[in-house]
Short mmCIF file of N, CA and C in Angstrom, two decimals:
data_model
loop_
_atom_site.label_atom_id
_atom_site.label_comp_id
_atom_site.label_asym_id
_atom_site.label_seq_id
_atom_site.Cartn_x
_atom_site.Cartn_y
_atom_site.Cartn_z
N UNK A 1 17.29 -39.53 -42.29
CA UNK A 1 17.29 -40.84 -41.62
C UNK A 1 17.55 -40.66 -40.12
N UNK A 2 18.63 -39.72 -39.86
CA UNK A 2 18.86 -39.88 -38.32
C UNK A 2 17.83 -38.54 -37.59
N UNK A 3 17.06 -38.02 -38.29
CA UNK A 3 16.22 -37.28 -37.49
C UNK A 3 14.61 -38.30 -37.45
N UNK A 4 14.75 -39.37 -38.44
CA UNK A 4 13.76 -40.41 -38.06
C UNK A 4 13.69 -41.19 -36.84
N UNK A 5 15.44 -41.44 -37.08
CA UNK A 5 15.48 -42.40 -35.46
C UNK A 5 15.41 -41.61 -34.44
N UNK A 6 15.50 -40.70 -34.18
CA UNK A 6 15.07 -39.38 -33.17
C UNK A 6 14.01 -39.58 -32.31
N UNK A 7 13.46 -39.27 -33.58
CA UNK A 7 11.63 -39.17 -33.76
C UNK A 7 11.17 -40.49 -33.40
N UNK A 8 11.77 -41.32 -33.79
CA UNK A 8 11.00 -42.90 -33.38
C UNK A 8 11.43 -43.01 -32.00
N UNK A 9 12.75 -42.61 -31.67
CA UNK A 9 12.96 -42.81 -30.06
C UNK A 9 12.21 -41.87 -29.06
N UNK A 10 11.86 -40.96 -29.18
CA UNK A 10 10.76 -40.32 -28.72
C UNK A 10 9.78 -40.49 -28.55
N UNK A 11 8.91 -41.05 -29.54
CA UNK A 11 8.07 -42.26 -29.58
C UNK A 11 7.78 -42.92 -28.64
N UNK A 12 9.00 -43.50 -28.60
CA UNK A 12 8.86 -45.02 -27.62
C UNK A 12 8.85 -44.44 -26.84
N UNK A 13 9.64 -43.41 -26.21
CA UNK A 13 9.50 -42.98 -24.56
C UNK A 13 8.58 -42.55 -24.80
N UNK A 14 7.88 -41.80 -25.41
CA UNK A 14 6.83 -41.18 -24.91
C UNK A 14 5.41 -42.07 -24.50
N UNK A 15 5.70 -43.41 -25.49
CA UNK A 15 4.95 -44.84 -25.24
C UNK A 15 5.30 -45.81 -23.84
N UNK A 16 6.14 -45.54 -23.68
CA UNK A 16 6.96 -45.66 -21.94
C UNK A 16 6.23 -44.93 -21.26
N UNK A 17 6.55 -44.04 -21.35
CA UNK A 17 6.05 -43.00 -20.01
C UNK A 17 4.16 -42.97 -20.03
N UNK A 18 4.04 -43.14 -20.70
CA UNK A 18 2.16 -43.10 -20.80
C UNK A 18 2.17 -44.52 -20.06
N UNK A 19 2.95 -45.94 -20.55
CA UNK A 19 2.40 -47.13 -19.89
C UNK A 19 2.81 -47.16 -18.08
N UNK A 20 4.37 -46.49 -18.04
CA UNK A 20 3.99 -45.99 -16.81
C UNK A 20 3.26 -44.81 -16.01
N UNK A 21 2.72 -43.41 -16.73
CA UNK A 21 1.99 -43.13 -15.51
C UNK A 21 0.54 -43.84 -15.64
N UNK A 22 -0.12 -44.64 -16.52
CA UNK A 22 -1.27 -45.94 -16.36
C UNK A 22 -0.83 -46.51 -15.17
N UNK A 23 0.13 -47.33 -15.11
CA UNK A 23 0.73 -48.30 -14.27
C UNK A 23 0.22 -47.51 -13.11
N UNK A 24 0.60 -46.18 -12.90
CA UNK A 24 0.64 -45.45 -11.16
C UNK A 24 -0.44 -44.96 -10.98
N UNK A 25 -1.39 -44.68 -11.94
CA UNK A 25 -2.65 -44.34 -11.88
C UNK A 25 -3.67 -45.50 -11.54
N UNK A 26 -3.33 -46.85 -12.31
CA UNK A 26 -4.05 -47.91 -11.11
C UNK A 26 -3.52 -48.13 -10.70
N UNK A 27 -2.59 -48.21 -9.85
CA UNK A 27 -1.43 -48.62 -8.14
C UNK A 27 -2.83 -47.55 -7.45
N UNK A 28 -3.02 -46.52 -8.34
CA UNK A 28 -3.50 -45.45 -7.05
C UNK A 28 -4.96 -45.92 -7.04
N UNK A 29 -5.53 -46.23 -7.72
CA UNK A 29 -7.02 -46.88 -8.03
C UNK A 29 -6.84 -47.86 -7.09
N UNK A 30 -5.94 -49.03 -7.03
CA UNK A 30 -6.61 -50.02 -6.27
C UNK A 30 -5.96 -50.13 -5.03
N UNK A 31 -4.99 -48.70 -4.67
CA UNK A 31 -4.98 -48.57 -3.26
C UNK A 31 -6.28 -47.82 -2.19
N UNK A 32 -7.27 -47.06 -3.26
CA UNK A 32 -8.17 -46.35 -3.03
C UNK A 32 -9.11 -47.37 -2.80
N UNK A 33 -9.06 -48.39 -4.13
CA UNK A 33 -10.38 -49.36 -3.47
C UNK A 33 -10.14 -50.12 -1.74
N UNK A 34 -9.18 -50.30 -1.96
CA UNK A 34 -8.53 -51.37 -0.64
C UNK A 34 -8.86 -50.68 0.16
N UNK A 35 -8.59 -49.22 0.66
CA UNK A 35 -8.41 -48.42 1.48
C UNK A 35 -10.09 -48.46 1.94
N UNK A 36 -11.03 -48.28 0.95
CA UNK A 36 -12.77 -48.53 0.71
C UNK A 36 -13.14 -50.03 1.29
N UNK A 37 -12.20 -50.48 1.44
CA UNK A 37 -12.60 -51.64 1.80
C UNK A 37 -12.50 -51.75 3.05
N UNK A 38 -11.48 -51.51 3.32
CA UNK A 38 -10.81 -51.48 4.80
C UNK A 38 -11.27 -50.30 5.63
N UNK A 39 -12.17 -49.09 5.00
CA UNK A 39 -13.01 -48.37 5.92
C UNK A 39 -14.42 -48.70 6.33
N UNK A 40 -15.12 -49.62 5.04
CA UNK A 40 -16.25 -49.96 5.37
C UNK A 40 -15.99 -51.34 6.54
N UNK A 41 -15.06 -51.99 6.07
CA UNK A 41 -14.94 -53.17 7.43
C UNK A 41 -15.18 -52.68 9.08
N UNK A 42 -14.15 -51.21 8.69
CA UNK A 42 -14.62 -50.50 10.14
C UNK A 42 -15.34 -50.14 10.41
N UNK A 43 -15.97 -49.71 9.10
CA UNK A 43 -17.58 -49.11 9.54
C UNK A 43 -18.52 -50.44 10.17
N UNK A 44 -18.22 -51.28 9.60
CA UNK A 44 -19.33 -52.24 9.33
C UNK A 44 -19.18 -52.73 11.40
N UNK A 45 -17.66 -52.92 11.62
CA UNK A 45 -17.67 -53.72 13.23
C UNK A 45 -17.51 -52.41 14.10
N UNK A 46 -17.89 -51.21 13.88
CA UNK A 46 -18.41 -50.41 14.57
C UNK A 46 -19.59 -50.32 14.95
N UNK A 47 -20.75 -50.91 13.47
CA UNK A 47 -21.81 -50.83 13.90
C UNK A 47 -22.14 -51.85 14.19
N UNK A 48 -21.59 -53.02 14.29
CA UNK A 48 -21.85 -54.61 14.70
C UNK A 48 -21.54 -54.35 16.26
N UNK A 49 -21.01 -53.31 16.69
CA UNK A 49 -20.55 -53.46 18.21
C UNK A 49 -21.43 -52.63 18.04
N UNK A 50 -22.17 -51.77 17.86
CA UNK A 50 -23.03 -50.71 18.02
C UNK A 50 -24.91 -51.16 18.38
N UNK A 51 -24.71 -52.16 17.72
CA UNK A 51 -26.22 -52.97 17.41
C UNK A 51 -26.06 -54.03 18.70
N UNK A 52 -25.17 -54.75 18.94
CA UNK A 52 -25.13 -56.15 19.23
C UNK A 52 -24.52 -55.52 20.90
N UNK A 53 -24.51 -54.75 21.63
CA UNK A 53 -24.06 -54.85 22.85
C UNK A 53 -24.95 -55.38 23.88
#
């Protein structure tokens, strides 16, 4: 019995720790998109000053 509850608490952390490194793996996904976003903006009024002078 008490090497069940062990085993079940292990479990759970180990069900913890997977939902957090998910969690940090998209933090990192949608700092990457943002970051994609915020380079093409520069791209984009680089070439808007590039075209339009």
């Amino acid at each position: 019995m008490v090497v069940a509850g062990v085993l079940q608490v292990v479990v759970v952390a180990g069900a913890l720790q997977a939902v957090v490194v998910a969690g940090a793996l998209q933090a990192v996904v949608v700092a990457g998109a943002l970051q994609a976003v915020v380079v093409a903006g520069a791209l984009q009024a680089v070439l808007w000053r590039a075209c339009c002078r």
